Structures are given as structure tokens and as C-alpha cells.
Amino acid sequence: MKLHVLVVVVAAWATRAFASRLQGRQYNSGTWGSNGTLAYSPPFYPSPWMTSTGEWADVYAQAKDFVSQLTLLEKVNITTGVGWASERCVGNVGSVPRLGLRSLCLQDSPVGIRFTDYNSVFSSGQTVAATFDRNLMYARGYAMGKEMKDKGITVQLGPVAGPIGRAPAGGRNWEGFSPDPYLTGIGMAESIKGIQDAGVIACAKHFVANEQERFRQAPEANGYGFNISESLSSNVDDVTMHELYMWPFADAVKAGVGSIMCSYNQINNSYGCQNSKMLNNLLKNELGFQGFVMSDWQAQHTGVASAAAGLDMTMPGDTSFNTGVSYWGANLTLAVLNGTVSAARLDDMVMRIMTPYFYVGLTLDEPEINFSSWTLDTIGPLHASVGANIQEVNYHVDVRRDHNVLIRNIGARATVLLKNSNNTLPLESPKFVAVIGEDAGPNPLGPNSCPDRGCDKGTLASGWGSGSSDFPFLVTPDSALQAQALADNTRYESILDNYATSKITSLVSQANATAIVFVNADSGEGYLNVDGNEGDRNNLTLWHSGDELIMNVSALCPNTIVVIHSTGPTLVGGWYDSPNVTAILWAGLPGEESGNSITDVLYGKVNPAARTPFTWASTRASYGADVLYEPNNGNAAPQDDFTEGVFIDYRALDRTNTTPIYEFGFGLSYTTFSYSNLVITSTGAGNYNPTTGFTQPAPTFGDHSTNLASYQFPNSKFPYIKEYIYPYLNSTDAETASMDPNYGETVEQFLPPNALSTNPQPLLAAGGAPGGNPALWDVMYTVTATITNTGDRNGEEVPQLYVSLGGPNDPLVMLRGFERLSIDAGGSATFTASLLRRDISNWDTVQQNWVITNYPKTVYVGSSSRKLLLSGTLDGIIIRH
Ligand code: NOJ
């Protein structure tokens, strides 16, 4: 009988997960949570191995040369984190000093470098999405990547497409881009290209359906008083998975992303980091992902089972923080030795890590990591987990360049002008400006006084949690607006306390007042509780009585301008249509230059053109989906049934014919535009052919000794660090080394059929290349329209292309193109968009492929999802399977 190795908890998990897979229910559309049965995720094995095709072919050869020289221990070292805070970054894997490979450094965040100094803080992903400007998305990614590179970081832990923003109250929506998958897909692709062009590996996260903070990890939920034993299961049907949640990850893979982080939540009752359907079938096979899958921190729950299901790197390496033991490390060494993980699977993990490593230009001679995540002191412990090896750990390298210029520009170009009555804006040397609200001012204790920005004090320029980074400075609206007022000789007073009611009353009642009220709504990662919000927002109202503040000020001041900093929509129904509220702007989370960015827009130095990347509905219920706040499955995994399918955000309101306050894609300018001359041209793209054939058999690279004596800790070479995760065995006896009293029993019960197969595997019809079947990316139609600036100011406009796929289960319209055009007063420009085959296809659950249905297809070009000014039909569509 074959031996197997797992710690007890791992064996239990794997057996249970596999038993449920044997029930044989189908993965199809619309069956989740019905008839008392739980949603189910079917098995898919073996884990696909890399191919050497496409853009990565050259570096594949380089990685192969490198990996072929590695010992088994060195290979395991590259797949396994060294343990929480055991090295300088939020995640490090083991090194291979013999060949010059220093530890890979994995570091948050998607807005800049977390836990260091002399770095920039960029706008949130959601904010840059509002620019609808591909160039700015790319430039932001590139600038962040440059900073990461200069600190010695190997992998930037971003960008984010999960959450996509299913529930407007979702705590981390701001880290991603938009609840629209097309916009998020573009945001992902441009960010990834930027980051990787700068020489670091990007990490698209969190795969997948990671749509709320609450219940994302059972221990965290226990800490909040919920008695649950397992993480929440996001129950998603096949169509919704393809057409919504996976969509932006397809863009990420197509853009060449090097790594993907699997998520904390379960998907159809199988954990994200051991879900073979998601990782093996959809991500690695159908989407053709060639890079590596890393676990979210402590999101790994099994050893062998997660390896078989497609996990390639465990983070931060220990089973949970600082246990000193790992599901992998020594256990993975032993698993390969006893055959429960194939040598080919381990080799594939390492190839998947090293190929993108070389692809982005990283070398075997990378400079040292020059900062420590665990202290800002110059001298500190190298192994902070145990306070060991005190040395210089921070070199305080200033990596910012002139990125403040870009950040200021993005902040301004992302500011959405939602209302502007009577041409209130732009301001032109107003006589008297009264700035009201805590959100205009500083946090009195400094912008970084709350770790990971875990408080809402002063102006809100970032959400909280691992998606944030320390500010090098934070320009407040108060300071920037005051500087502008001084330059204009404007009278200027500010009151930065929302509750100073009598002072505010007397100030804004004065003659000639232009009141600018700053308000906010915050959210973040679930490990921090800010004012009773455990990551997700409890409600969609403004914080610190912001709605009351606006109503009080606007009751007294006929020229009240409102600026909202927020992590998503808020309910503005109580005051937005007051005639005294003359202008409303959403400024998102702009990063370090916040005050300058908003000043540029308010004073017309930048003519706004941004578009809201989400809907502003009048009620919370109109969004069609919400956070699950209470456990609904006893103390087992809460069941979050995504019964709304693809109908989130504007698609939900369109379906119920609900009028939003501000629709998705809406945003005003200080000038006006007209749309004309829609032209739709068929490109005559060829047929869509399903991918057929088989892979090569799984390759292996190098050999290894089977003698356990050669895998012992090399005491003579370096000292053992407590809590550090190593690949070495602590005994020459396998059972002792495994620490598993059941070692050697019943391997067949938990290894799914085919898990160990290295035979050629059939290709999927919808697969075949990174991003899926290459023909999905064929341009089918080119759409153009003429946009004319009919006002008297130069400006920018964002024409948007929407399609209706025409079927009874299709959204009314879906975004499928946009372009940000600069057009001088009186001038015209041509809007051009390409409709790809995927843009007009639906996922067919029977064929397991994309199809263009027979339903009539309509194309719209307009200035928002509800201002569909031009339309035409796609004639001559034939079904091509
Ligand atoms: C957990 C978060 O979910 C993830 O986004 C982050 O990258 C890791 N922690 C590392 O900090």
C-alpha cells in the first residue's frame, strides 16, 4: 500500500470534501440551494500542467533549465511560504541560495506598498475605474510596479476583481473596480500590464466570488461572536460564473498575469484554494492560466488535496499564523516522496512560479529586499515572528519619483460630477467659501495613526485593511482649498467637525456663502472593525451623520456643494434633489493628493468627465443583492445563494425597471456633447471552432533521491529558526516526520480519481490558450460614432458602447466598450470600439462553450447606461459553434 502524509486535520478535510464530490450532482445553472440540498462543486482532475505555448514560450525554456537543476527540497521551498512575519514581506517563500534565487517577496497592496515608508498612495481601483481611461489605469499600474520593484518586491498583491461588487455594502469593493465585469476586466488587464511592464509579477485576486467580508473565515467570524465552523459558501451557477465573476479574470489571464490568489470563501461548498472545479477546470484549463495560484493568507485548509486541486503556492506558509507547522513544507516533501503528490505536480507548481518570474524580467541576481513590513525602525529583527536576527532591516529607500503628479491627475480625472445646477461649478474666484465637515480635514493624530487605516477620522482617501498603504503625506481638501482661496483673495473659513451645529449654522447662513460640505462612507477588510462595521458596511448611509449635515447646511445655504468620499454608493435620496444642493461630486478614494485633485475639479482646472462605476439607487433593496449578515445554516458554512445571477448593479435595476438616482456610467462635464453617425462594420471574422485534441503528458524536470536521510535539517549549515517553515523532514521515519497518527492508511479514500494522472488530457472546447479559446477575442464588429463638443469649453467625454444580447435571460444592456476622448470646444472626434466575439456571446451550459444566440442583437452608443443616444442592430449574425 502507498503511504500518504497529512496532518490529521488535513486528512479529515480531504475525506469530507471528496465524499461530497462523489454524490455526482451536476454543475449547471440555477439549482443551488433548492430542495434542501447544498450547492455542489464537482471534481476535476488532474491539475493541468503548463504548456510552453504563446508569449511565455521563451521564458518557459529558461524556467525549465532552472527548475531542472533544483533538488526536491529546493522545489518545495519555492512553493511554501516561510511563515507569517518570518521574513520581511507579508509573504516570502524559501530561497535557493545555491543558484542565486533569493526569497520571493509578496507584498500588498493594490494601491501602493503596504507597511513601509517613502512610498506613494494611489487612488483605489474603484476610483481609477471612474476615469474610464485605459491609459490612466495602465499608468497607475506601471507607477505602482516601479515603486514595488525598487523596494525589492517580487509580487504585487493586486489588482482585485473579487469582490467585483455584487453587494454595494461589500467591504472591499473599493479595492476592485466596478460591479460591471467589462469595466473591471479592462481595469484588471491595464493594471496587470502596467505592473508587469515595471518588472514585478501582478496577482489577480481573490478568485473567486469573494463578495463579502463577513464569514470569509470561520475564526474571524467566531471573533465577532458568530458560531460557525466553516467559511461562507458563495453559491454561483455556471452561467453567472462565466458571464460575471470569471469574466474579469479571463481578461487578467489574457493580459498575461503571473499569479492569482484563491479566496477565503467556499464556492459551491468547496474552499477556494482546494476547489478543483474552479482552479483545475475553469482557471487552468478553460482560461488557460499558465502562472501560479497562491492561497490567500490562511486560506489553505488541506495539504495533498489542495495540491491536487491546483494550488501552487501556500501563503504565508504556516497552517495558521505562527503555528510553526505547514500543510506543505515538510509535508509536501514527504507527499512527493510517498507518491501522494506526483513529482510532475510539484514540478508544475515550480514551473508556474518561475516562468512568470523570468517573464517579467526578474533575474537570479535580484537586489536585497530593502524594507521590513514589521517595523519602520532602521534596525529590527529579520525574523520578526520570533524577534530574531537583529540587523538593519529598513533602508528607507524613497521610491516615489514624481508619482504625486499622476496621482493628482487620476484623482481629478476620476471625480464624477453628479449634479451641477445653474452652472454652479466651476468656481471662479468666489467671494466666500465655507468648507464644512470632518471629511475635509486631517486626522488629528496623523494620516497613518490607525494601523491599516482602521478608523474613519479626517478626510477619507483610502479604505481600511490590507488593501491600503501608509501615506507619505495626505493633502486635505481643507488645505488645498484654502491655498486656492488665498490665491484668489477669497474669504475662507472651514469647520471640520460635523457636530459643531451652531457654529456651522451661523457660518453657512452668512451672505454670499458657497458652502462645500465634505462627507464620507468607509469600509475595508474584515479583520478590522471600524465603528461597528466589521469590514462590510452596515448600511449605505453617510458616516458621522453626513446626511443630516448636508440637510442642515443646505436648509440654510442656497449654494451648497457636496463632495462624497466613499467606498461605493450611498443613499442620497434624502437631499440630492434639494434646489439648495447645487452640485454633487463623487471623489472616490483619491489617495495622497486628495485635496489637490478635488480643487482642480471644483475650480475647473480639470473639466470633469469621469463616470460613476456603480449605480446610485434610491433604496438599498433595488440593488438586487446584499451582504449576508446572519448565519443561515446552523453552525455549518453560511450559504450565500447568488440567486440574482448576472443581475447586479445596473442590470438589477434595469430588470425591475427601477429608476436609479444616478445610473451606472453617468457623469457630467462643464461642457456639453452631442452624439451622431453610428456606424457598425462587420469584420467578417471567421468561425468559432471548438478547441480539440489532447495535451502532452505531464513533464517532470529532474529527479530526486528516495532516501529520507537526505531530507533532514542541515544543522551544520545554518541555525534553525523557531516558527520558520522549512522543507526538511525531522525524522528518517516517514510516520514520525508526518506527525500524523493515521499515516499510511487509506490513501485511495481521499485521492480523487485521476488526481495523480500524468497522461495526456483532453482540451476543453472553450479553452486552448490564455484567456480561453483564442477566437473569443476575435474582433467581430467595429463600431464608430461622431462626438461633438457643443459647449464653449474644451473637455473630455466618455462615449460608452452597450449591447443587448436579446435573450429572455439577458440583461437589458451590458457595457461592452468605452473610450475617453478629449475634444475641444466646437470640435468633433470619432469614438471607436471593437466588439469581440466574447462580447456578444452567452455561456451555454449544455455545450460548455460560448455561443452567439439567434436572438436579435442591438448595439447602443451613449453617455451612460441609460442615455443610449444612438442604436443599431447586428445583422447577419449566424450561430457558430
Ligand atoms: C488577506 C487579504 O485577503 C489579501 O488580499 C492580502 O493580500 C493578504 N491578506 C496578505 O496581506
Coordinates of N, CA and C in Angstrom, one line a residue, residues 745-826:
E745 N -2.6 5.1 6.0 CA -3.9 4.4 5.9 C -4.7 5.0 4.7
T746 N -5.3 4.2 4.0 CA -6.4 4.5 3.1 C -6.2 5.7 2.2
V747 N -5.1 5.6 1.5 CA -4.8 6.7 0.5 C -5.9 6.8 -0.5
E748 N -6.4 5.7 -0.9 CA -7.4 5.7 -2.0 C -8.7 6.5 -1.6
Q749 N -9.0 6.5 -0.3 CA -10.2 7.2 0.1 C -10.2 8.7 -0.2
F750 N -9.0 9.3 -0.1 CA -9.1 10.7 -0.3 C -8.4 11.3 -1.5
L751 N -7.8 10.5 -2.3 CA -7.2 11.0 -3.5 C -8.3 10.8 -4.6
P752 N -8.8 11.8 -5.2 CA -9.8 11.7 -6.2 C -9.3 11.0 -7.4
P753 N -10.2 10.3 -8.2 CA -9.7 9.6 -9.4 C -9.0 10.6 -10.3
N754 N -8.0 10.1 -10.9 CA -7.2 11.0 -11.9 C -6.3 12.0 -11.2
A755 N -6.3 12.1 -9.9 CA -5.5 13.2 -9.3 C -4.1 13.0 -9.6
L756 N -3.6 11.8 -9.7 CA -2.2 11.6 -9.9 C -1.9 11.3 -11.4
S757 N -2.9 11.4 -12.3 CA -2.6 11.1 -13.7 C -1.6 12.1 -14.3
T758 N -0.7 11.5 -15.1 CA 0.2 12.4 -15.8 C 0.0 12.1 -17.3
N759 N -1.1 11.5 -17.7 CA -1.4 11.2 -19.1 C -1.9 12.4 -19.8
P760 N -1.8 12.4 -21.2 CA -2.4 13.5 -21.9 C -3.8 13.7 -21.6
Q761 N -4.3 14.9 -21.5 CA -5.6 15.2 -21.1 C -6.4 15.9 -22.2
P762 N -7.7 15.7 -22.3 CA -8.4 16.4 -23.4 C -8.5 17.9 -23.2
L763 N -8.4 18.6 -24.3 CA -8.5 20.1 -24.2 C -10.0 20.4 -24.1
L764 N -10.3 21.5 -23.6 CA -11.7 22.0 -23.5 C -12.1 22.8 -24.7
A765 N -13.3 22.7 -25.2 CA -13.8 23.4 -26.4 C -13.6 24.9 -26.2
A766 N -13.9 25.4 -25.0 CA -13.8 26.8 -24.7 C -12.4 27.3 -24.3
G767 N -11.5 26.3 -24.3 CA -10.1 26.7 -23.8 C -9.2 26.7 -25.0
G768 N -7.9 26.4 -24.7 CA -6.9 26.3 -25.8 C -5.8 27.3 -25.7
A769 N -6.0 28.4 -25.0 CA -4.9 29.5 -24.9 C -5.2 30.4 -23.7
P770 N -4.2 31.1 -23.2 CA -4.5 32.0 -22.1 C -5.7 33.0 -22.5
G771 N -6.7 33.0 -21.6 CA -7.9 33.8 -21.9 C -9.0 33.0 -22.5
G772 N -8.8 31.7 -22.7 CA -9.8 30.8 -23.3 C -9.6 30.7 -24.8
N773 N -10.5 30.1 -25.5 CA -10.5 29.8 -26.9 C -10.1 31.1 -27.6
P774 N -9.0 31.1 -28.4 CA -8.5 32.4 -28.9 C -9.5 33.1 -29.8
A775 N -10.4 32.4 -30.4 CA -11.4 33.0 -31.3 C -12.4 33.9 -30.5
L776 N -12.5 33.7 -29.2 CA -13.3 34.5 -28.3 C -12.9 36.0 -28.4
W777 N -11.6 36.2 -28.7 CA -11.0 37.5 -28.7 C -11.0 38.1 -30.1
D778 N -11.6 37.4 -31.1 CA -11.7 38.0 -32.5 C -12.6 39.2 -32.4
V779 N -12.1 40.2 -33.2 CA -13.0 41.4 -33.4 C -14.1 41.0 -34.4
M780 N -15.3 41.1 -34.0 CA -16.5 40.8 -34.9 C -17.0 42.0 -35.6
Y781 N -17.1 43.1 -34.8 CA -17.6 44.3 -35.4 C -16.8 45.5 -34.9
T782 N -16.7 46.5 -35.7 CA -16.1 47.8 -35.3 C -17.3 48.8 -35.3
V783 N -17.3 49.5 -34.2 CA -18.4 50.5 -34.0 C -17.8 51.9 -33.9
T784 N -18.3 52.8 -34.7 CA -17.8 54.2 -34.6 C -19.0 55.1 -34.4
A785 N -18.7 56.3 -33.9 CA -19.7 57.4 -33.8 C -19.0 58.7 -33.7
T786 N -19.7 59.7 -34.1 CA -19.1 61.1 -34.0 C -19.5 61.8 -32.7
I787 N -18.6 62.3 -32.0 CA -18.9 63.0 -30.8 C -18.5 64.5 -30.9
T788 N -19.4 65.4 -30.7 CA -19.1 66.8 -30.9 C -19.2 67.6 -29.6
N789 N -18.3 68.4 -29.3 CA -18.3 69.2 -28.1 C -19.1 70.5 -28.5
T790 N -20.4 70.5 -28.0 CA -21.3 71.6 -28.4 C -21.3 72.8 -27.4
G791 N -20.4 72.7 -26.4 CA -20.3 73.8 -25.5 C -19.2 74.7 -25.8
D792 N -18.8 75.6 -24.8 CA -17.8 76.6 -25.1 C -16.5 76.3 -24.3
R793 N -16.4 75.1 -23.8 CA -15.2 74.8 -23.1 C -14.6 73.5 -23.7
N794 N -13.3 73.5 -23.7 CA -12.6 72.2 -24.0 C -13.0 71.2 -23.0
G795 N -13.1 69.9 -23.4 CA -13.5 68.9 -22.4 C -13.2 67.5 -22.8
E796 N -13.6 66.6 -22.0 CA -13.4 65.2 -22.3 C -14.8 64.5 -22.2
E797 N -14.9 63.5 -23.0 CA -16.2 62.8 -23.0 C -16.0 61.3 -23.0
V798 N -16.8 60.5 -22.4 CA -16.7 59.0 -22.4 C -17.9 58.4 -23.0
P799 N -17.9 58.3 -24.4 CA -18.9 57.5 -25.0 C -18.8 56.1 -24.6
Q800 N -19.9 55.4 -24.4 CA -20.0 54.0 -24.0 C -20.8 53.2 -25.0
L801 N -20.3 52.0 -25.2 CA -21.0 51.1 -26.1 C -21.7 50.0 -25.2
Y802 N -23.0 49.9 -25.4 CA -23.7 48.8 -24.7 C -24.3 47.9 -25.8
V803 N -24.5 46.6 -25.4 CA -25.2 45.7 -26.3 C -26.3 45.1 -25.5
S804 N -27.3 44.7 -26.3 CA -28.4 43.9 -25.8 C -28.3 42.6 -26.5
L805 N -28.1 41.5 -25.8 CA -28.0 40.2 -26.5 C -29.3 39.6 -26.9
G806 N -30.4 40.2 -26.3 CA -31.7 39.9 -26.9 C -32.4 38.7 -26.2
G807 N -31.8 37.9 -25.5 CA -32.4 36.7 -24.9 C -33.3 37.0 -23.7
P808 N -34.2 36.1 -23.3 CA -35.1 36.4 -22.2 C -34.3 36.5 -20.9
N809 N -33.2 35.8 -20.8 CA -32.4 35.9 -19.6 C -31.2 36.8 -19.6
D810 N -31.2 37.6 -20.6 CA -30.1 38.6 -20.7 C -30.4 39.9 -20.1
P811 N -29.4 40.5 -19.5 CA -29.6 41.9 -19.1 C -30.1 42.8 -20.2
L812 N -30.8 43.8 -19.9 CA -31.4 44.7 -20.9 C -30.2 45.3 -21.8
V813 N -29.2 45.8 -21.1 CA -28.0 46.2 -21.8 C -26.8 45.8 -21.0
M814 N -25.6 45.7 -21.6 CA -24.4 45.4 -20.9 C -23.3 46.3 -21.6
L815 N -22.4 46.9 -20.7 CA -21.3 47.6 -21.2 C -20.4 46.7 -22.0
R816 N -19.9 47.2 -23.2 CA -19.0 46.4 -24.0 C -18.0 47.3 -24.7
G817 N -17.9 48.5 -24.3 CA -16.8 49.4 -24.9 C -16.9 50.8 -24.3
F818 N -15.8 51.4 -24.3 CA -15.8 52.8 -23.9 C -14.5 53.5 -24.4
E819 N -14.4 54.8 -24.4 CA -13.2 55.5 -24.8 C -13.3 56.8 -24.2
R820 N -12.2 57.3 -23.6 CA -12.2 58.7 -23.1 C -11.6 59.6 -24.1
L821 N -12.4 60.5 -24.6 CA -11.9 61.4 -25.7 C -11.7 62.8 -25.3
S822 N -10.7 63.4 -25.7 CA -10.5 64.9 -25.4 C -11.0 65.6 -26.7
I823 N -11.9 66.5 -26.5 CA -12.5 67.3 -27.6 C -12.6 68.7 -27.3
D824 N -12.0 69.5 -28.1 CA -12.0 71.0 -27.9 C -13.4 71.6 -28.2
A825 N -13.7 72.7 -27.6 CA -15.0 73.3 -27.8 C -15.2 73.5 -29.3
G826 N -16.4 73.0 -29.7 CA -16.8 73.1 -31.1 C -16.2 72.0 -32.0

